[in-house]
Amino acid sequence: MNELNLIQNTDIYLIDQILKGRYFQGEKILDAGCGSGRNLPWFIHNKLEVFATDINLEVVENIKEIFTTLEKNSVQANLESLPYQKNEFDHIICSAVLHFASSTQNFIDMFSELVRVLKVNGTLFIRMTTDVGVEATIREIGDGVSSLKDGSDRFLLTKSLLFDLMIIHNLEFLEPFKTTVVEDLRSMATVMLIKKRC
């Protein structure tokens, strides 16, 4: 399998991190909310120790069938309560998951749990909806959740919330905070963080 096949379905912003040489053989990486597993092939092929979780048991069973090497490392789990030790992973990917938080506290609980299982100097890659760039088109429902122009209801990451959590958890930006506005319907944030201390 060539490199292009390995990354053809991978989140394009995660490909950017791969090309920058962030990930190395033998490191432990968690895809938290793995879905179909589209972000997994490159990491498996390059011999990282890959773990995958999803809230949906059927999804997890499919991952085990598609990626047989992950049979023991794929588990059903809620992001609020991950079945891992503190400081376990060198890297965590959480792509298009956290915007399903039902409230600000629910988001904080999930975010904090990701940080808990991340090692010091480990990286946390997040993609999720944000209010940045679409403030005029959203309708607030309450407690961090808004209706978007595309018809969906999502928890929106704000810079102020992110900055507060970064201070609490001793996180720093590894990359500048980036947003992509999709046809004025929604805005997606790409966040790449490094954990500096426990």
Short mmCIF file of the C-alpha atoms (twelve columns), coordinates in Angstrom:
data_MODEL
# 
_entry.id   MODEL 
# 
loop_
_atom_site.group_PDB 
_atom_site.id 
_atom_site.type_symbol 
_atom_site.label_atom_id 
_atom_site.label_alt_id 
_atom_site.label_comp_id 
_atom_site.label_asym_id 
_atom_site.label_seq_id 
_atom_site.Cartn_x 
_atom_site.Cartn_y 
_atom_site.Cartn_z 
_atom_site.pdbx_PDB_model_num 
ATOM 1   C CA . MET A 1   0.000   0.000  0.000  1 
ATOM 2   C CA . ASN A 2   1.496   3.355  -1.000 1 
ATOM 3   C CA . GLU A 3   1.541   6.487  1.150  1 
ATOM 4   C CA . LEU A 4   -1.259  8.142  -0.821 1 
ATOM 5   C CA . ASN A 5   -3.598  5.228  -0.185 1 
ATOM 6   C CA . LEU A 6   -2.762  5.374  3.507  1 
ATOM 7   C CA . ILE A 7   -3.864  8.998  3.860  1 
ATOM 8   C CA . GLN A 8   -6.537  9.367  1.168  1 
ATOM 9   C CA . ASN A 9   -9.395  9.485  3.714  1 
ATOM 10  C CA . THR A 10  -7.446  11.142 6.530  1 
ATOM 11  C CA . ASP A 11  -8.475  14.549 7.866  1 
ATOM 12  C CA . ILE A 12  -6.494  16.994 5.726  1 
ATOM 13  C CA . TYR A 13  -5.403  18.986 8.775  1 
ATOM 14  C CA . LEU A 14  -4.117  15.803 10.387 1 
ATOM 15  C CA . ILE A 15  -2.170  15.062 7.193  1 
ATOM 16  C CA . ASP A 16  -0.501  18.423 7.744  1 
ATOM 17  C CA . GLN A 17  0.706   17.234 11.150 1 
ATOM 18  C CA . ILE A 18  1.892   13.916 9.699  1 
ATOM 19  C CA . LEU A 19  3.918   15.727 7.041  1 
ATOM 20  C CA . LYS A 20  5.487   17.909 9.738  1 
ATOM 21  C CA . GLY A 21  6.923   14.785 11.355 1 
ATOM 22  C CA . ARG A 22  4.991   14.854 14.617 1 
ATOM 23  C CA . TYR A 23  4.488   11.092 14.912 1 
ATOM 24  C CA . PHE A 24  7.067   8.306  15.324 1 
ATOM 25  C CA . GLN A 25  7.207   4.521  15.369 1 
ATOM 26  C CA . GLY A 26  6.489   3.010  18.775 1 
ATOM 27  C CA . GLU A 27  4.615   5.998  20.177 1 
ATOM 28  C CA . LYS A 28  1.168   5.416  21.679 1 
ATOM 29  C CA . ILE A 29  -1.664  7.243  19.935 1 
ATOM 30  C CA . LEU A 30  -5.386  7.311  20.724 1 
ATOM 31  C CA . ASP A 31  -8.112  8.120  18.218 1 
ATOM 32  C CA . ALA A 32  -10.860 9.253  20.594 1 
ATOM 33  C CA . GLY A 33  -14.155 8.965  18.733 1 
ATOM 34  C CA . CYS A 34  -12.648 7.035  15.844 1 
ATOM 35  C CA . GLY A 35  -15.828 6.558  13.788 1 
ATOM 36  C CA . SER A 36  -15.067 4.614  10.606 1 
ATOM 37  C CA . GLY A 37  -11.349 4.677  11.366 1 
ATOM 38  C CA . ARG A 38  -10.468 6.918  8.452  1 
ATOM 39  C CA . ASN A 39  -7.563  8.487  10.357 1 
ATOM 40  C CA . LEU A 40  -5.990  5.184  11.427 1 
ATOM 41  C CA . PRO A 41  -4.238  3.549  8.397  1 
ATOM 42  C CA . TRP A 42  -1.119  5.736  8.271  1 
ATOM 43  C CA . PHE A 43  -0.444  5.320  11.991 1 
ATOM 44  C CA . ILE A 44  -0.913  1.543  11.862 1 
ATOM 45  C CA . HIS A 45  1.317   1.223  8.785  1 
ATOM 46  C CA . ASN A 46  4.041   3.325  10.412 1 
ATOM 47  C CA . LYS A 47  4.040   1.114  13.499 1 
ATOM 48  C CA . LEU A 48  2.703   3.433  16.144 1 
ATOM 49  C CA . GLU A 49  0.890   1.693  18.991 1 
ATOM 50  C CA . VAL A 50  -2.653  2.619  17.988 1 
ATOM 51  C CA . PHE A 51  -5.720  2.660  20.230 1 
ATOM 52  C CA . ALA A 52  -9.265  3.531  19.149 1 
ATOM 53  C CA . THR A 53  -12.430 4.331  21.062 1 
ATOM 54  C CA . ASP A 54  -15.970 5.197  20.075 1 
ATOM 55  C CA . ILE A 55  -19.241 5.502  21.954 1 
ATOM 56  C CA . ASN A 56  -20.940 3.264  19.368 1 
ATOM 57  C CA . LEU A 57  -20.310 -0.464 19.948 1 
ATOM 58  C CA . GLU A 58  -21.145 -1.366 16.345 1 
ATOM 59  C CA . VAL A 59  -18.517 1.095  15.138 1 
ATOM 60  C CA . VAL A 60  -15.928 -0.463 17.458 1 
ATOM 61  C CA . GLU A 61  -16.734 -3.964 16.205 1 
ATOM 62  C CA . ASN A 62  -16.334 -2.756 12.616 1 
ATOM 63  C CA . ILE A 63  -12.941 -1.266 13.477 1 
ATOM 64  C CA . LYS A 64  -11.831 -4.635 14.869 1 
ATOM 65  C CA . GLU A 65  -12.870 -6.341 11.630 1 
ATOM 66  C CA . ILE A 66  -11.232 -3.785 9.335  1 
ATOM 67  C CA . PHE A 67  -8.045  -3.348 11.374 1 
ATOM 68  C CA . THR A 68  -7.349  -6.784 12.848 1 
ATOM 69  C CA . THR A 69  -4.226  -5.552 14.649 1 
ATOM 70  C CA . LEU A 70  -6.465  -3.312 16.767 1 
ATOM 71  C CA . GLU A 71  -8.699  -6.075 18.103 1 
ATOM 72  C CA . LYS A 72  -7.398  -5.655 21.662 1 
ATOM 73  C CA . ASN A 73  -6.881  -1.906 21.399 1 
ATOM 74  C CA . SER A 74  -10.368 -0.915 20.201 1 
ATOM 75  C CA . VAL A 75  -12.956 -0.341 22.914 1 
ATOM 76  C CA . GLN A 76  -16.348 1.213  23.392 1 
ATOM 77  C CA . ALA A 77  -16.014 4.210  25.693 1 
ATOM 78  C CA . ASN A 78  -17.457 7.600  26.520 1 
ATOM 79  C CA . LEU A 79  -15.026 10.493 26.281 1 
ATOM 80  C CA . GLU A 80  -16.080 11.556 29.764 1 
ATOM 81  C CA . SER A 81  -14.644 8.333  31.222 1 
ATOM 82  C CA . LEU A 82  -11.828 6.783  29.208 1 
ATOM 83  C CA . PRO A 83  -10.532 3.350  30.324 1 
ATOM 84  C CA . TYR A 84  -6.882  4.396  30.401 1 
ATOM 85  C CA . GLN A 85  -4.278  5.411  32.942 1 
ATOM 86  C CA . LYS A 86  -3.167  8.968  33.549 1 
ATOM 87  C CA . ASN A 87  -0.374  10.113 31.197 1 
ATOM 88  C CA . GLU A 88  -0.729  7.059  28.928 1 
ATOM 89  C CA . PHE A 89  -0.592  8.453  25.375 1 
ATOM 90  C CA . ASP A 90  2.033   10.333 23.390 1 
ATOM 91  C CA . HIS A 91  -0.647  11.658 21.040 1 
ATOM 92  C CA . ILE A 92  -4.433  11.965 20.960 1 
ATOM 93  C CA . ILE A 93  -6.637  12.644 17.940 1 
ATOM 94  C CA . CYS A 94  -10.185 13.861 18.517 1 
ATOM 95  C CA . SER A 95  -11.628 14.857 15.159 1 
ATOM 96  C CA . ALA A 96  -15.236 16.020 14.747 1 
ATOM 97  C CA . VAL A 97  -16.331 14.634 18.113 1 
ATOM 98  C CA . LEU A 98  -16.283 17.292 20.823 1 
ATOM 99  C CA . HIS A 99  -18.905 19.438 19.096 1 
ATOM 100 C CA . PHE A 100 -21.458 16.802 20.114 1 
ATOM 101 C CA . ALA A 101 -21.102 17.950 23.732 1 
ATOM 102 C CA . SER A 102 -24.501 18.643 25.257 1 
ATOM 103 C CA . SER A 103 -23.336 21.518 27.455 1 
ATOM 104 C CA . THR A 104 -20.295 23.516 28.490 1 
ATOM 105 C CA . GLN A 105 -19.707 21.215 31.454 1 
ATOM 106 C CA . ASN A 106 -20.014 18.143 29.237 1 
ATOM 107 C CA . PHE A 107 -17.402 19.623 26.896 1 
ATOM 108 C CA . ILE A 108 -15.095 20.451 29.807 1 
ATOM 109 C CA . ASP A 109 -15.462 16.910 31.167 1 
ATOM 110 C CA . MET A 110 -14.531 15.359 27.804 1 
ATOM 111 C CA . PHE A 111 -11.671 17.778 27.161 1 
ATOM 112 C CA . SER A 112 -10.273 17.247 30.660 1 
ATOM 113 C CA . GLU A 113 -10.397 13.475 30.260 1 
ATOM 114 C CA . LEU A 114 -8.402  13.687 27.029 1 
ATOM 115 C CA . VAL A 115 -5.772  15.763 28.816 1 
ATOM 116 C CA . ARG A 116 -5.712  13.328 31.758 1 
ATOM 117 C CA . VAL A 117 -4.626  10.383 29.587 1 
ATOM 118 C CA . LEU A 118 -2.113  12.473 27.597 1 
ATOM 119 C CA . LYS A 119 1.564   12.359 28.561 1 
ATOM 120 C CA . VAL A 120 3.573   15.463 29.368 1 
ATOM 121 C CA . ASN A 121 4.925   16.793 26.041 1 
ATOM 122 C CA . GLY A 122 2.208   14.816 24.281 1 
ATOM 123 C CA . THR A 123 0.071   16.346 21.535 1 
ATOM 124 C CA . LEU A 124 -3.689  16.783 21.331 1 
ATOM 125 C CA . PHE A 125 -5.243  17.283 17.880 1 
ATOM 126 C CA . ILE A 126 -8.832  18.588 17.875 1 
ATOM 127 C CA . ARG A 127 -11.196 19.442 15.036 1 
ATOM 128 C CA . MET A 128 -14.612 20.798 15.955 1 
ATOM 129 C CA . THR A 129 -17.136 23.536 15.302 1 
ATOM 130 C CA . THR A 130 -16.435 27.037 16.567 1 
ATOM 131 C CA . ASP A 131 -18.204 30.380 16.625 1 
ATOM 132 C CA . VAL A 132 -15.228 32.154 15.039 1 
ATOM 133 C CA . GLY A 133 -16.168 33.636 11.670 1 
ATOM 134 C CA . VAL A 134 -19.868 32.742 11.796 1 
ATOM 135 C CA . GLU A 135 -21.031 34.761 14.789 1 
ATOM 136 C CA . ALA A 136 -23.710 36.543 12.733 1 
ATOM 137 C CA . THR A 137 -25.245 33.337 11.361 1 
ATOM 138 C CA . ILE A 138 -25.659 31.225 14.501 1 
ATOM 139 C CA . ARG A 139 -28.591 31.080 16.900 1 
ATOM 140 C CA . GLU A 140 -27.694 30.293 20.477 1 
ATOM 141 C CA . ILE A 141 -29.754 27.551 22.088 1 
ATOM 142 C CA . GLY A 142 -27.971 27.709 25.409 1 
ATOM 143 C CA . ASP A 143 -25.065 26.380 27.479 1 
ATOM 144 C CA . GLY A 144 -22.622 26.507 24.581 1 
ATOM 145 C CA . VAL A 145 -24.871 24.842 22.010 1 
ATOM 146 C CA . SER A 146 -26.049 26.761 18.933 1 
ATOM 147 C CA . SER A 147 -28.088 26.155 15.802 1 
ATOM 148 C CA . LEU A 148 -25.973 26.532 12.691 1 
ATOM 149 C CA . LYS A 149 -26.980 27.756 9.273  1 
ATOM 150 C CA . ASP A 150 -26.547 24.199 7.933  1 
ATOM 151 C CA . GLY A 151 -29.464 23.092 10.145 1 
ATOM 152 C CA . SER A 152 -27.421 21.253 12.774 1 
ATOM 153 C CA . ASP A 153 -27.148 21.957 16.494 1 
ATOM 154 C CA . ARG A 154 -23.561 21.839 17.775 1 
ATOM 155 C CA . PHE A 155 -21.470 22.830 20.740 1 
ATOM 156 C CA . LEU A 156 -19.245 25.680 19.565 1 
ATOM 157 C CA . LEU A 157 -15.716 26.126 20.833 1 
ATOM 158 C CA . THR A 158 -14.963 29.718 21.768 1 
ATOM 159 C CA . LYS A 159 -11.478 31.128 22.098 1 
ATOM 160 C CA . SER A 160 -12.174 32.243 25.651 1 
ATOM 161 C CA . LEU A 161 -13.203 28.743 26.743 1 
ATOM 162 C CA . LEU A 162 -10.214 27.181 25.021 1 
ATOM 163 C CA . PHE A 163 -7.781  29.669 26.555 1 
ATOM 164 C CA . ASP A 164 -9.228  29.076 30.038 1 
ATOM 165 C CA . LEU A 165 -8.828  25.306 29.665 1 
ATOM 166 C CA . MET A 166 -5.301  25.685 28.343 1 
ATOM 167 C CA . ILE A 167 -4.332  27.596 31.488 1 
ATOM 168 C CA . ILE A 168 -6.009  25.072 33.792 1 
ATOM 169 C CA . HIS A 169 -4.356  22.076 32.114 1 
ATOM 170 C CA . ASN A 170 -0.928  23.564 31.329 1 
ATOM 171 C CA . LEU A 171 -1.385  23.352 27.567 1 
ATOM 172 C CA . GLU A 172 0.247   25.420 24.858 1 
ATOM 173 C CA . PHE A 173 -0.407  25.845 21.154 1 
ATOM 174 C CA . LEU A 174 1.866   23.714 18.997 1 
ATOM 175 C CA . GLU A 175 0.288   25.374 15.956 1 
ATOM 176 C CA . PRO A 176 -1.642  28.650 15.627 1 
ATOM 177 C CA . PHE A 177 -5.393  28.376 16.214 1 
ATOM 178 C CA . LYS A 178 -6.945  27.876 12.764 1 
ATOM 179 C CA . THR A 179 -10.521 28.116 11.502 1 
ATOM 180 C CA . THR A 180 -12.148 27.188 8.219  1 
ATOM 181 C CA . VAL A 181 -15.531 28.661 7.293  1 
ATOM 182 C CA . VAL A 182 -17.472 26.212 5.117  1 
ATOM 183 C CA . GLU A 183 -19.772 28.061 2.677  1 
ATOM 184 C CA . ASP A 184 -20.852 30.392 5.516  1 
ATOM 185 C CA . LEU A 185 -22.726 27.428 6.993  1 
ATOM 186 C CA . ARG A 186 -20.350 26.504 9.807  1 
ATOM 187 C CA . SER A 187 -16.836 27.155 11.017 1 
ATOM 188 C CA . MET A 188 -14.403 24.375 11.918 1 
ATOM 189 C CA . ALA A 189 -11.502 24.951 14.287 1 
ATOM 190 C CA . THR A 190 -8.231  23.056 14.100 1 
ATOM 191 C CA . VAL A 191 -6.447  22.993 17.437 1 
ATOM 192 C CA . MET A 192 -3.023  21.410 18.002 1 
ATOM 193 C CA . LEU A 193 -1.895  21.501 21.618 1 
ATOM 194 C CA . ILE A 194 1.042   20.238 23.653 1 
ATOM 195 C CA . LYS A 195 0.823   19.325 27.342 1 
ATOM 196 C CA . LYS A 196 3.648   21.051 29.209 1 
ATOM 197 C CA . ARG A 197 3.019   19.844 32.764 1 
ATOM 198 C CA . CYS A 198 0.613   17.630 34.699 1 
# 
